[in-house]
Amino acid sequence: MRLFVASLATETNTFSPVFTDLRDFRETFYFPAGRHPEVPSLCSAPFIALREFRDRSREPVDVIEGTAAWAEPGGVVSGDAYTQLRDEILEDLHAAMPVDGVLLGLHGAMVAQGFDDCEGDLLSRIRQAVGDRVVVGATFDPHSHFTRLCSDALDVAITFKEFPHTDTMERARELADIVARAVRGDVKPCISTFDCRMIDVFPTTGAPIRKFVDRISALERDLPNILSISVVHGFLAGDVPEMGTRIIVVSDDAAGEGEALARQLGLELYAMRGTTRMELLSPAEALDQLDTSNGQTPLLLADVWDNPGGGMAGDSTVILRNVMDRRIGSAALASIWDPIAVQFCFAAGTGARIPLRFGAKSGPGLGEPIDATVSVMGLSANGRMHFGGSVAKLGRCAAIRVDGGAEVVLCENRVQAYTPEIFTCVGIDPARKRLLVVKSTNHFRARFAELAGRILYVDSNAPYPHDPRKTPYRKLERGIWPIVAHLLHDS
């Protein structure tokens, strides 16, 4: 059995001013054929899953590893960067042929100049190269656009079930298992999809989505003809023709059953529309809650829309300014993306007290730059966080103390706050703070929930396109809720 694996992934916020080029991939996570490390990126887990499968298999398995490339979420990818990485993977595949199966680690929301559907383009070319008899499967981030081109090119499609995405390796192992069984002829996977005609936010950390995902997992165990069920949440910040929520069912040669189940689950999810988002507070409303917290564990505020994980710059100062104005001393914020300020802090050194301007450089709507005399409290030349089996690289980081006593983590790389390591790597003990502020929509909950006393979600009015009714989508090809309030599903 010869199995080829490759990965090309990023999440494109088409409204973001932070454009993405080849350098972003090379500096974040880029490994040419045969050089993938032991630790995957968020989307390259199929490499590790295939190695595990090969090592435990009783039959000979050849794993041919192609290129793996991942860039932190950002704006539109340059056309040259996408085509160069795409063609590199295609060349790797041609060199590996003949193969029995192809496994891809993709994101599903990658948009490049001239390509609204990068994954569909790549998968179509792979299918053309290998023909109809080779089994082709891929994992996707649920914050993606699962298009007709993707569905037509694939035999198996699986999204992460969890948000936060803590199950990337589980889903990669699931993909490897189904593809291998299909290669042996034990199963004949068939993809069925249902367009929910909606877009929303679906955190799996609480009801009702937690119960919905648990039920999906139970159906996978209980229904003999169903191999996998996935929910494509969709990605609010992608202006593409097929943006929106979908259900994917992979059945064992049971298209009718798969289609019926996808429709049933899709209508159930549609009935939950408008009930799944977290409650959002203004910065002032959230900080008012500090007086009612128990003081023994930190109150945590999540700056959900200035989130680098959604393609934003992550340099808004709005919440920090509110914290400074209230002179909340036992507070820490992570992080503000400002490579220039980081350089100044490294040049000054730990313990220095320097005048510094930082934050709010990437565009309007993110507050004003902070001008302050700060103390450099800690430095890290290679900050990182471990999340879902992968490593997020922060680059050089600095901890500074501003007027009023609050501490701020400045980062060289744009990365959302996944774990408390974003504080501890520069010497801040988050457990000893009265208030924590992190830039993340929901991934932070996987590790911060055990640390924080209360968690509040804050709308800092960052220009992330979080309200579909107000977002100027120009390419969307059909009506979806809540852009169109009443659809056929309602009847």
JSON list of N, CA and C in Angstrom, two decimals, residues 181-255:
[
{"chain": "A", "resi": 181, "resn": "ARG", "atom": "N", "xyz": [-8.80, 1.53, 4.73]},
{"chain": "A", "resi": 181, "resn": "ARG", "atom": "CA", "xyz": [-9.85, 0.53, 4.53]},
{"chain": "A", "resi": 181, "resn": "ARG", "atom": "C", "xyz": [-10.40, 0.60, 3.12]},
{"chain": "A", "resi": 182, "resn": "ALA", "atom": "N", "xyz": [-10.50, 1.81, 2.57]},
{"chain": "A", "resi": 182, "resn": "ALA", "atom": "CA", "xyz": [-10.98, 1.97, 1.20]},
{"chain": "A", "resi": 182, "resn": "ALA", "atom": "C", "xyz": [-9.98, 1.41, 0.20]},
{"chain": "A", "resi": 183, "resn": "VAL", "atom": "N", "xyz": [-8.71, 1.62, 0.44]},
{"chain": "A", "resi": 183, "resn": "VAL", "atom": "CA", "xyz": [-7.68, 1.08, -0.45]},
{"chain": "A", "resi": 183, "resn": "VAL", "atom": "C", "xyz": [-7.74, -0.44, -0.46]},
{"chain": "A", "resi": 184, "resn": "ARG", "atom": "N", "xyz": [-7.97, -1.04, 0.72]},
{"chain": "A", "resi": 184, "resn": "ARG", "atom": "CA", "xyz": [-8.07, -2.51, 0.79]},
{"chain": "A", "resi": 184, "resn": "ARG", "atom": "C", "xyz": [-9.35, -3.02, 0.15]},
{"chain": "A", "resi": 185, "resn": "GLY", "atom": "N", "xyz": [-10.33, -2.16, -0.04]},
{"chain": "A", "resi": 185, "resn": "GLY", "atom": "CA", "xyz": [-11.63, -2.60, -0.57]},
{"chain": "A", "resi": 185, "resn": "GLY", "atom": "C", "xyz": [-12.61, -2.99, 0.50]},
{"chain": "A", "resi": 186, "resn": "ASP", "atom": "N", "xyz": [-12.30, -2.71, 1.77]},
{"chain": "A", "resi": 186, "resn": "ASP", "atom": "CA", "xyz": [-13.19, -3.06, 2.86]},
{"chain": "A", "resi": 186, "resn": "ASP", "atom": "C", "xyz": [-14.39, -2.13, 2.94]},
{"chain": "A", "resi": 187, "resn": "VAL", "atom": "N", "xyz": [-14.23, -0.88, 2.50]},
{"chain": "A", "resi": 187, "resn": "VAL", "atom": "CA", "xyz": [-15.33, 0.08, 2.47]},
{"chain": "A", "resi": 187, "resn": "VAL", "atom": "C", "xyz": [-15.25, 0.85, 1.15]},
{"chain": "A", "resi": 188, "resn": "LYS", "atom": "N", "xyz": [-16.38, 1.46, 0.78]},
{"chain": "A", "resi": 188, "resn": "LYS", "atom": "CA", "xyz": [-16.45, 2.29, -0.42]},
{"chain": "A", "resi": 188, "resn": "LYS", "atom": "C", "xyz": [-17.02, 3.64, -0.01]},
{"chain": "A", "resi": 189, "resn": "PRO", "atom": "N", "xyz": [-16.17, 4.56, 0.42]},
{"chain": "A", "resi": 189, "resn": "PRO", "atom": "CA", "xyz": [-16.68, 5.83, 0.97]},
{"chain": "A", "resi": 189, "resn": "PRO", "atom": "C", "xyz": [-17.38, 6.67, -0.07]},
{"chain": "A", "resi": 190, "resn": "CYS", "atom": "N", "xyz": [-18.44, 7.32, 0.40]},
{"chain": "A", "resi": 190, "resn": "CYS", "atom": "CA", "xyz": [-19.27, 8.18, -0.45]},
{"chain": "A", "resi": 190, "resn": "CYS", "atom": "C", "xyz": [-19.65, 9.43, 0.34]},
{"chain": "A", "resi": 191, "resn": "ILE", "atom": "N", "xyz": [-19.43, 10.61, -0.24]},
{"chain": "A", "resi": 191, "resn": "ILE", "atom": "CA", "xyz": [-19.68, 11.87, 0.46]},
{"chain": "A", "resi": 191, "resn": "ILE", "atom": "C", "xyz": [-21.08, 12.39, 0.14]},
{"chain": "A", "resi": 192, "resn": "SER", "atom": "N", "xyz": [-21.84, 12.74, 1.19]},
{"chain": "A", "resi": 192, "resn": "SER", "atom": "CA", "xyz": [-23.12, 13.43, 1.05]},
{"chain": "A", "resi": 192, "resn": "SER", "atom": "C", "xyz": [-23.04, 14.73, 1.83]},
{"chain": "A", "resi": 193, "resn": "THR", "atom": "N", "xyz": [-23.61, 15.79, 1.28]},
{"chain": "A", "resi": 193, "resn": "THR", "atom": "CA", "xyz": [-23.56, 17.09, 1.97]},
{"chain": "A", "resi": 193, "resn": "THR", "atom": "C", "xyz": [-24.94, 17.71, 2.02]},
{"chain": "A", "resi": 194, "resn": "PHE", "atom": "N", "xyz": [-25.12, 18.60, 2.99]},
{"chain": "A", "resi": 194, "resn": "PHE", "atom": "CA", "xyz": [-26.35, 19.39, 3.08]},
{"chain": "A", "resi": 194, "resn": "PHE", "atom": "C", "xyz": [-25.97, 20.83, 3.36]},
{"chain": "A", "resi": 195, "resn": "ASP", "atom": "N", "xyz": [-26.47, 21.74, 2.56]},
{"chain": "A", "resi": 195, "resn": "ASP", "atom": "CA", "xyz": [-26.24, 23.16, 2.72]},
{"chain": "A", "resi": 195, "resn": "ASP", "atom": "C", "xyz": [-27.27, 23.71, 3.70]},
{"chain": "A", "resi": 196, "resn": "CYS", "atom": "N", "xyz": [-26.82, 24.13, 4.88]},
{"chain": "A", "resi": 196, "resn": "CYS", "atom": "CA", "xyz": [-27.73, 24.62, 5.91]},
{"chain": "A", "resi": 196, "resn": "CYS", "atom": "C", "xyz": [-28.26, 26.02, 5.61]},
{"chain": "A", "resi": 197, "resn": "ARG", "atom": "N", "xyz": [-27.69, 26.69, 4.61]},
{"chain": "A", "resi": 197, "resn": "ARG", "atom": "CA", "xyz": [-28.11, 28.03, 4.22]},
{"chain": "A", "resi": 197, "resn": "ARG", "atom": "C", "xyz": [-28.08, 28.99, 5.41]},
{"chain": "A", "resi": 198, "resn": "MET", "atom": "N", "xyz": [-26.94, 28.99, 6.13]},
{"chain": "A", "resi": 198, "resn": "MET", "atom": "CA", "xyz": [-26.79, 29.85, 7.29]},
{"chain": "A", "resi": 198, "resn": "MET", "atom": "C", "xyz": [-25.31, 30.08, 7.54]},
{"chain": "A", "resi": 199, "resn": "ILE", "atom": "N", "xyz": [-25.00, 31.04, 8.42]},
{"chain": "A", "resi": 199, "resn": "ILE", "atom": "CA", "xyz": [-23.65, 31.24, 8.92]},
{"chain": "A", "resi": 199, "resn": "ILE", "atom": "C", "xyz": [-23.76, 31.74, 10.34]},
{"chain": "A", "resi": 200, "resn": "ASP", "atom": "N", "xyz": [-22.98, 31.14, 11.25]},
{"chain": "A", "resi": 200, "resn": "ASP", "atom": "CA", "xyz": [-23.06, 31.53, 12.66]},
{"chain": "A", "resi": 200, "resn": "ASP", "atom": "C", "xyz": [-21.76, 31.08, 13.33]},
{"chain": "A", "resi": 201, "resn": "VAL", "atom": "N", "xyz": [-21.70, 31.24, 14.64]},
{"chain": "A", "resi": 201, "resn": "VAL", "atom": "CA", "xyz": [-20.55, 30.81, 15.44]},
{"chain": "A", "resi": 201, "resn": "VAL", "atom": "C", "xyz": [-20.99, 29.66, 16.32]},
{"chain": "A", "resi": 202, "resn": "PHE", "atom": "N", "xyz": [-20.20, 28.56, 16.34]},
{"chain": "A", "resi": 202, "resn": "PHE", "atom": "CA", "xyz": [-20.63, 27.33, 17.01]},
{"chain": "A", "resi": 202, "resn": "PHE", "atom": "C", "xyz": [-19.56, 26.81, 17.98]},
{"chain": "A", "resi": 203, "resn": "PRO", "atom": "N", "xyz": [-19.37, 27.44, 19.13]},
{"chain": "A", "resi": 203, "resn": "PRO", "atom": "CA", "xyz": [-18.43, 26.89, 20.11]},
{"chain": "A", "resi": 203, "resn": "PRO", "atom": "C", "xyz": [-18.95, 25.58, 20.68]},
{"chain": "A", "resi": 204, "resn": "THR", "atom": "N", "xyz": [-18.06, 24.61, 20.81]},
{"chain": "A", "resi": 204, "resn": "THR", "atom": "CA", "xyz": [-18.48, 23.29, 21.30]},
{"chain": "A", "resi": 204, "resn": "THR", "atom": "C", "xyz": [-18.27, 23.15, 22.81]},
{"chain": "A", "resi": 205, "resn": "THR", "atom": "N", "xyz": [-17.95, 24.25, 23.47]},
{"chain": "A", "resi": 205, "resn": "THR", "atom": "CA", "xyz": [-17.68, 24.21, 24.91]},
{"chain": "A", "resi": 205, "resn": "THR", "atom": "C", "xyz": [-18.94, 24.32, 25.76]},
{"chain": "A", "resi": 206, "resn": "GLY", "atom": "N", "xyz": [-20.09, 24.48, 25.14]},
{"chain": "A", "resi": 206, "resn": "GLY", "atom": "CA", "xyz": [-21.33, 24.57, 25.90]},
{"chain": "A", "resi": 206, "resn": "GLY", "atom": "C", "xyz": [-22.53, 24.23, 25.04]},
{"chain": "A", "resi": 207, "resn": "ALA", "atom": "N", "xyz": [-23.69, 24.13, 25.69]},
{"chain": "A", "resi": 207, "resn": "ALA", "atom": "CA", "xyz": [-24.93, 23.85, 24.98]},
{"chain": "A", "resi": 207, "resn": "ALA", "atom": "C", "xyz": [-25.26, 25.03, 24.07]},
{"chain": "A", "resi": 208, "resn": "PRO", "atom": "N", "xyz": [-25.97, 24.75, 22.94]},
{"chain": "A", "resi": 208, "resn": "PRO", "atom": "CA", "xyz": [-26.49, 23.45, 22.50]},
{"chain": "A", "resi": 208, "resn": "PRO", "atom": "C", "xyz": [-25.53, 22.67, 21.59]},
{"chain": "A", "resi": 209, "resn": "ILE", "atom": "N", "xyz": [-24.43, 23.30, 21.17]},
{"chain": "A", "resi": 209, "resn": "ILE", "atom": "CA", "xyz": [-23.55, 22.64, 20.20]},
{"chain": "A", "resi": 209, "resn": "ILE", "atom": "C", "xyz": [-22.83, 21.45, 20.82]},
{"chain": "A", "resi": 210, "resn": "ARG", "atom": "N", "xyz": [-22.50, 21.53, 22.12]},
{"chain": "A", "resi": 210, "resn": "ARG", "atom": "CA", "xyz": [-21.85, 20.39, 22.77]},
{"chain": "A", "resi": 210, "resn": "ARG", "atom": "C", "xyz": [-22.70, 19.13, 22.63]},
{"chain": "A", "resi": 211, "resn": "LYS", "atom": "N", "xyz": [-23.99, 19.24, 22.90]},
{"chain": "A", "resi": 211, "resn": "LYS", "atom": "CA", "xyz": [-24.88, 18.09, 22.79]},
{"chain": "A", "resi": 211, "resn": "LYS", "atom": "C", "xyz": [-24.99, 17.62, 21.34]},
{"chain": "A", "resi": 212, "resn": "PHE", "atom": "N", "xyz": [-25.00, 18.57, 20.41]},
{"chain": "A", "resi": 212, "resn": "PHE", "atom": "CA", "xyz": [-25.12, 18.22, 18.99]},
{"chain": "A", "resi": 212, "resn": "PHE", "atom": "C", "xyz": [-23.91, 17.43, 18.54]},
{"chain": "A", "resi": 213, "resn": "VAL", "atom": "N", "xyz": [-22.71, 17.85, 18.91]},
{"chain": "A", "resi": 213, "resn": "VAL", "atom": "CA", "xyz": [-21.49, 17.14, 18.51]},
{"chain": "A", "resi": 213, "resn": "VAL", "atom": "C", "xyz": [-21.42, 15.77, 19.19]},
{"chain": "A", "resi": 214, "resn": "ASP", "atom": "N", "xyz": [-21.81, 15.69, 20.44]},
{"chain": "A", "resi": 214, "resn": "ASP", "atom": "CA", "xyz": [-21.82, 14.39, 21.12]},
{"chain": "A", "resi": 214, "resn": "ASP", "atom": "C", "xyz": [-22.78, 13.43, 20.44]},
{"chain": "A", "resi": 215, "resn": "ARG", "atom": "N", "xyz": [-23.91, 13.96, 19.98]},
{"chain": "A", "resi": 215, "resn": "ARG", "atom": "CA", "xyz": [-24.88, 13.10, 19.29]},
{"chain": "A", "resi": 215, "resn": "ARG", "atom": "C", "xyz": [-24.31, 12.61, 17.96]},
{"chain": "A", "resi": 216, "resn": "ILE", "atom": "N", "xyz": [-23.61, 13.48, 17.25]},
{"chain": "A", "resi": 216, "resn": "ILE", "atom": "CA", "xyz": [-22.98, 13.08, 15.99]},
{"chain": "A", "resi": 216, "resn": "ILE", "atom": "C", "xyz": [-22.00, 11.94, 16.22]},
{"chain": "A", "resi": 217, "resn": "SER", "atom": "N", "xyz": [-21.21, 12.06, 17.27]},
{"chain": "A", "resi": 217, "resn": "SER", "atom": "CA", "xyz": [-20.24, 11.01, 17.58]},
{"chain": "A", "resi": 217, "resn": "SER", "atom": "C", "xyz": [-20.95, 9.69, 17.89]},
{"chain": "A", "resi": 218, "resn": "ALA", "atom": "N", "xyz": [-22.07, 9.76, 18.59]},
{"chain": "A", "resi": 218, "resn": "ALA", "atom": "CA", "xyz": [-22.83, 8.55, 18.90]},
{"chain": "A", "resi": 218, "resn": "ALA", "atom": "C", "xyz": [-23.40, 7.92, 17.63]},
{"chain": "A", "resi": 219, "resn": "LEU", "atom": "N", "xyz": [-23.87, 8.75, 16.70]},
{"chain": "A", "resi": 219, "resn": "LEU", "atom": "CA", "xyz": [-24.40, 8.22, 15.44]},
{"chain": "A", "resi": 219, "resn": "LEU", "atom": "C", "xyz": [-23.31, 7.52, 14.64]},
{"chain": "A", "resi": 220, "resn": "GLU", "atom": "N", "xyz": [-22.11, 8.06, 14.67]},
{"chain": "A", "resi": 220, "resn": "GLU", "atom": "CA", "xyz": [-21.00, 7.39, 13.96]},
{"chain": "A", "resi": 220, "resn": "GLU", "atom": "C", "xyz": [-20.76, 5.99, 14.53]},
{"chain": "A", "resi": 221, "resn": "ARG", "atom": "N", "xyz": [-20.88, 5.86, 15.83]},
{"chain": "A", "resi": 221, "resn": "ARG", "atom": "CA", "xyz": [-20.67, 4.54, 16.46]},
{"chain": "A", "resi": 221, "resn": "ARG", "atom": "C", "xyz": [-21.83, 3.59, 16.20]},
{"chain": "A", "resi": 222, "resn": "ASP", "atom": "N", "xyz": [-23.05, 4.13, 16.15]},
{"chain": "A", "resi": 222, "resn": "ASP", "atom": "CA", "xyz": [-24.24, 3.27, 16.13]},
{"chain": "A", "resi": 222, "resn": "ASP", "atom": "C", "xyz": [-24.73, 2.90, 14.74]},
{"chain": "A", "resi": 223, "resn": "LEU", "atom": "N", "xyz": [-24.44, 3.72, 13.73]},
{"chain": "A", "resi": 223, "resn": "LEU", "atom": "CA", "xyz": [-24.96, 3.45, 12.38]},
{"chain": "A", "resi": 223, "resn": "LEU", "atom": "C", "xyz": [-23.90, 2.73, 11.56]},
{"chain": "A", "resi": 224, "resn": "PRO", "atom": "N", "xyz": [-24.12, 1.48, 11.21]},
{"chain": "A", "resi": 224, "resn": "PRO", "atom": "CA", "xyz": [-23.07, 0.67, 10.57]},
{"chain": "A", "resi": 224, "resn": "PRO", "atom": "C", "xyz": [-22.62, 1.18, 9.21]},
{"chain": "A", "resi": 225, "resn": "ASN", "atom": "N", "xyz": [-23.49, 1.88, 8.48]},
{"chain": "A", "resi": 225, "resn": "ASN", "atom": "CA", "xyz": [-23.12, 2.36, 7.14]},
{"chain": "A", "resi": 225, "resn": "ASN", "atom": "C", "xyz": [-22.51, 3.76, 7.14]},
{"chain": "A", "resi": 226, "resn": "ILE", "atom": "N", "xyz": [-22.41, 4.38, 8.31]},
{"chain": "A", "resi": 226, "resn": "ILE", "atom": "CA", "xyz": [-21.89, 5.75, 8.39]},
{"chain": "A", "resi": 226, "resn": "ILE", "atom": "C", "xyz": [-20.46, 5.72, 8.91]},
{"chain": "A", "resi": 227, "resn": "LEU", "atom": "N", "xyz": [-19.55, 6.23, 8.11]},
{"chain": "A", "resi": 227, "resn": "LEU", "atom": "CA", "xyz": [-18.13, 6.23, 8.45]},
{"chain": "A", "resi": 227, "resn": "LEU", "atom": "C", "xyz": [-17.72, 7.48, 9.21]},
{"chain": "A", "resi": 228, "resn": "SER", "atom": "N", "xyz": [-18.31, 8.62, 8.87]},
{"chain": "A", "resi": 228, "resn": "SER", "atom": "CA", "xyz": [-17.90, 9.88, 9.49]},
{"chain": "A", "resi": 228, "resn": "SER", "atom": "C", "xyz": [-18.98, 10.93, 9.27]},
{"chain": "A", "resi": 229, "resn": "ILE", "atom": "N", "xyz": [-19.14, 11.82, 10.28]},
{"chain": "A", "resi": 229, "resn": "ILE", "atom": "CA", "xyz": [-20.05, 12.96, 10.18]},
{"chain": "A", "resi": 229, "resn": "ILE", "atom": "C", "xyz": [-19.29, 14.21, 10.60]},
{"chain": "A", "resi": 230, "resn": "SER", "atom": "N", "xyz": [-19.41, 15.26, 9.82]},
{"chain": "A", "resi": 230, "resn": "SER", "atom": "CA", "xyz": [-18.70, 16.51, 10.12]},
{"chain": "A", "resi": 230, "resn": "SER", "atom": "C", "xyz": [-19.64, 17.70, 10.00]},
{"chain": "A", "resi": 231, "resn": "VAL", "atom": "N", "xyz": [-19.34, 18.73, 10.79]},
{"chain": "A", "resi": 231, "resn": "VAL", "atom": "CA", "xyz": [-20.03, 20.01, 10.68]},
{"chain": "A", "resi": 231, "resn": "VAL", "atom": "C", "xyz": [-19.04, 21.04, 10.16]},
{"chain": "A", "resi": 232, "resn": "VAL", "atom": "N", "xyz": [-19.33, 21.61, 9.00]},
{"chain": "A", "resi": 232, "resn": "VAL", "atom": "CA", "xyz": [-18.58, 22.75, 8.49]},
{"chain": "A", "resi": 232, "resn": "VAL", "atom": "C", "xyz": [-19.25, 24.00, 9.03]},
{"chain": "A", "resi": 233, "resn": "HIS", "atom": "N", "xyz": [-18.61, 24.65, 10.00]},
{"chain": "A", "resi": 233, "resn": "HIS", "atom": "CA", "xyz": [-19.22, 25.84, 10.59]},
{"chain": "A", "resi": 233, "resn": "HIS", "atom": "C", "xyz": [-19.36, 26.96, 9.57]},
{"chain": "A", "resi": 234, "resn": "GLY", "atom": "N", "xyz": [-18.39, 27.04, 8.64]},
{"chain": "A", "resi": 234, "resn": "GLY", "atom": "CA", "xyz": [-18.28, 28.18, 7.75]},
{"chain": "A", "resi": 234, "resn": "GLY", "atom": "C", "xyz": [-17.36, 29.23, 8.36]},
{"chain": "A", "resi": 235, "resn": "PHE", "atom": "N", "xyz": [-16.96, 30.19, 7.55]},
{"chain": "A", "resi": 235, "resn": "PHE", "atom": "CA", "xyz": [-16.05, 31.24, 8.02]},
{"chain": "A", "resi": 235, "resn": "PHE", "atom": "C", "xyz": [-16.61, 32.59, 7.66]},
{"chain": "A", "resi": 236, "resn": "LEU", "atom": "N", "xyz": [-17.03, 33.31, 8.69]},
{"chain": "A", "resi": 236, "resn": "LEU", "atom": "CA", "xyz": [-17.69, 34.61, 8.53]},
{"chain": "A", "resi": 236, "resn": "LEU", "atom": "C", "xyz": [-16.89, 35.60, 7.70]},
{"chain": "A", "resi": 237, "resn": "ALA", "atom": "N", "xyz": [-15.55, 35.54, 7.82]},
{"chain": "A", "resi": 237, "resn": "ALA", "atom": "CA", "xyz": [-14.71, 36.57, 7.23]},
{"chain": "A", "resi": 237, "resn": "ALA", "atom": "C", "xyz": [-14.21, 36.22, 5.83]},
{"chain": "A", "resi": 238, "resn": "GLY", "atom": "N", "xyz": [-14.86, 35.29, 5.18]},
{"chain": "A", "resi": 238, "resn": "GLY", "atom": "CA", "xyz": [-14.47, 34.92, 3.83]},
{"chain": "A", "resi": 238, "resn": "GLY", "atom": "C", "xyz": [-15.53, 35.31, 2.82]},
{"chain": "A", "resi": 239, "resn": "ASP", "atom": "N", "xyz": [-15.24, 36.28, 1.98]},
{"chain": "A", "resi": 239, "resn": "ASP", "atom": "CA", "xyz": [-16.19, 36.68, 0.93]},
{"chain": "A", "resi": 239, "resn": "ASP", "atom": "C", "xyz": [-15.94, 35.81, -0.29]},
{"chain": "A", "resi": 240, "resn": "VAL", "atom": "N", "xyz": [-16.60, 34.65, -0.31]},
{"chain": "A", "resi": 240, "resn": "VAL", "atom": "CA", "xyz": [-16.46, 33.69, -1.40]},
{"chain": "A", "resi": 240, "resn": "VAL", "atom": "C", "xyz": [-17.84, 33.19, -1.78]},
{"chain": "A", "resi": 241, "resn": "PRO", "atom": "N", "xyz": [-18.02, 32.64, -2.96]},
{"chain": "A", "resi": 241, "resn": "PRO", "atom": "CA", "xyz": [-19.36, 32.26, -3.43]},
{"chain": "A", "resi": 241, "resn": "PRO", "atom": "C", "xyz": [-20.08, 31.24, -2.55]},
{"chain": "A", "resi": 242, "resn": "GLU", "atom": "N", "xyz": [-19.35, 30.26, -1.98]},
{"chain": "A", "resi": 242, "resn": "GLU", "atom": "CA", "xyz": [-20.01, 29.16, -1.28]},
{"chain": "A", "resi": 242, "resn": "GLU", "atom": "C", "xyz": [-19.85, 29.24, 0.24]},
{"chain": "A", "resi": 243, "resn": "MET", "atom": "N", "xyz": [-19.65, 30.43, 0.78]},
{"chain": "A", "resi": 243, "resn": "MET", "atom": "CA", "xyz": [-19.52, 30.61, 2.23]},
{"chain": "A", "resi": 243, "resn": "MET", "atom": "C", "xyz": [-20.79, 30.13, 2.95]},
{"chain": "A", "resi": 244, "resn": "GLY", "atom": "N", "xyz": [-20.62, 29.43, 4.08]},
{"chain": "A", "resi": 244, "resn": "GLY", "atom": "CA", "xyz": [-21.77, 29.02, 4.86]},
{"chain": "A", "resi": 244, "resn": "GLY", "atom": "C", "xyz": [-21.58, 27.69, 5.55]},
{"chain": "A", "resi": 245, "resn": "THR", "atom": "N", "xyz": [-22.58, 27.30, 6.32]},
{"chain": "A", "resi": 245, "resn": "THR", "atom": "CA", "xyz": [-22.56, 26.10, 7.15]},
{"chain": "A", "resi": 245, "resn": "THR", "atom": "C", "xyz": [-23.06, 24.90, 6.36]},
{"chain": "A", "resi": 246, "resn": "ARG", "atom": "N", "xyz": [-22.38, 23.76, 6.56]},
{"chain": "A", "resi": 246, "resn": "ARG", "atom": "CA", "xyz": [-22.77, 22.53, 5.88]},
{"chain": "A", "resi": 246, "resn": "ARG", "atom": "C", "xyz": [-22.59, 21.32, 6.79]},
{"chain": "A", "resi": 247, "resn": "ILE", "atom": "N", "xyz": [-23.30, 20.27, 6.48]},
{"chain": "A", "resi": 247, "resn": "ILE", "atom": "CA", "xyz": [-23.10, 18.97, 7.10]},
{"chain": "A", "resi": 247, "resn": "ILE", "atom": "C", "xyz": [-22.47, 18.05, 6.05]},
{"chain": "A", "resi": 248, "resn": "ILE", "atom": "N", "xyz": [-21.45, 17.30, 6.46]},
{"chain": "A", "resi": 248, "resn": "ILE", "atom": "CA", "xyz": [-20.83, 16.30, 5.59]},
{"chain": "A", "resi": 248, "resn": "ILE", "atom": "C", "xyz": [-21.03, 14.93, 6.23]},
{"chain": "A", "resi": 249, "resn": "VAL", "atom": "N", "xyz": [-21.56, 14.00, 5.48]},
{"chain": "A", "resi": 249, "resn": "VAL", "atom": "CA", "xyz": [-21.67, 12.61, 5.92]},
{"chain": "A", "resi": 249, "resn": "VAL", "atom": "C", "xyz": [-20.89, 11.73, 4.94]},
{"chain": "A", "resi": 250, "resn": "VAL", "atom": "N", "xyz": [-19.98, 10.94, 5.45]},
{"chain": "A", "resi": 250, "resn": "VAL", "atom": "CA", "xyz": [-19.26, 9.95, 4.64]},
{"chain": "A", "resi": 250, "resn": "VAL", "atom": "C", "xyz": [-19.84, 8.58, 4.98]},
{"chain": "A", "resi": 251, "resn": "SER", "atom": "N", "xyz": [-20.47, 7.97, 4.00]},
{"chain": "A", "resi": 251, "resn": "SER", "atom": "CA", "xyz": [-21.09, 6.66, 4.21]},
{"chain": "A", "resi": 251, "resn": "SER", "atom": "C", "xyz": [-20.31, 5.57, 3.48]},
{"chain": "A", "resi": 252, "resn": "ASP", "atom": "N", "xyz": [-20.62, 4.34, 3.82]},
{"chain": "A", "resi": 252, "resn": "ASP", "atom": "CA", "xyz": [-20.02, 3.19, 3.13]},
{"chain": "A", "resi": 252, "resn": "ASP", "atom": "C", "xyz": [-20.98, 2.74, 2.03]},
{"chain": "A", "resi": 253, "resn": "ASP", "atom": "N", "xyz": [-20.80, 3.36, 0.86]},
{"chain": "A", "resi": 253, "resn": "ASP", "atom": "CA", "xyz": [-21.61, 3.03, -0.33]},
{"chain": "A", "resi": 253, "resn": "ASP", "atom": "C", "xyz": [-23.10, 3.10, -0.02]},
{"chain": "A", "resi": 254, "resn": "ALA", "atom": "N", "xyz": [-23.51, 4.15, 0.71]},
{"chain": "A", "resi": 254, "resn": "ALA", "atom": "CA", "xyz": [-24.91, 4.30, 1.10]},
{"chain": "A", "resi": 254, "resn": "ALA", "atom": "C", "xyz": [-25.30, 5.76, 0.90]},
{"chain": "A", "resi": 255, "resn": "ALA", "atom": "N", "xyz": [-25.29, 6.20, -0.34]},
{"chain": "A", "resi": 255, "resn": "ALA", "atom": "CA", "xyz": [-25.52, 7.61, -0.63]},
{"chain": "A", "resi": 255, "resn": "ALA", "atom": "C", "xyz": [-26.89, 8.08, -0.16]}
]
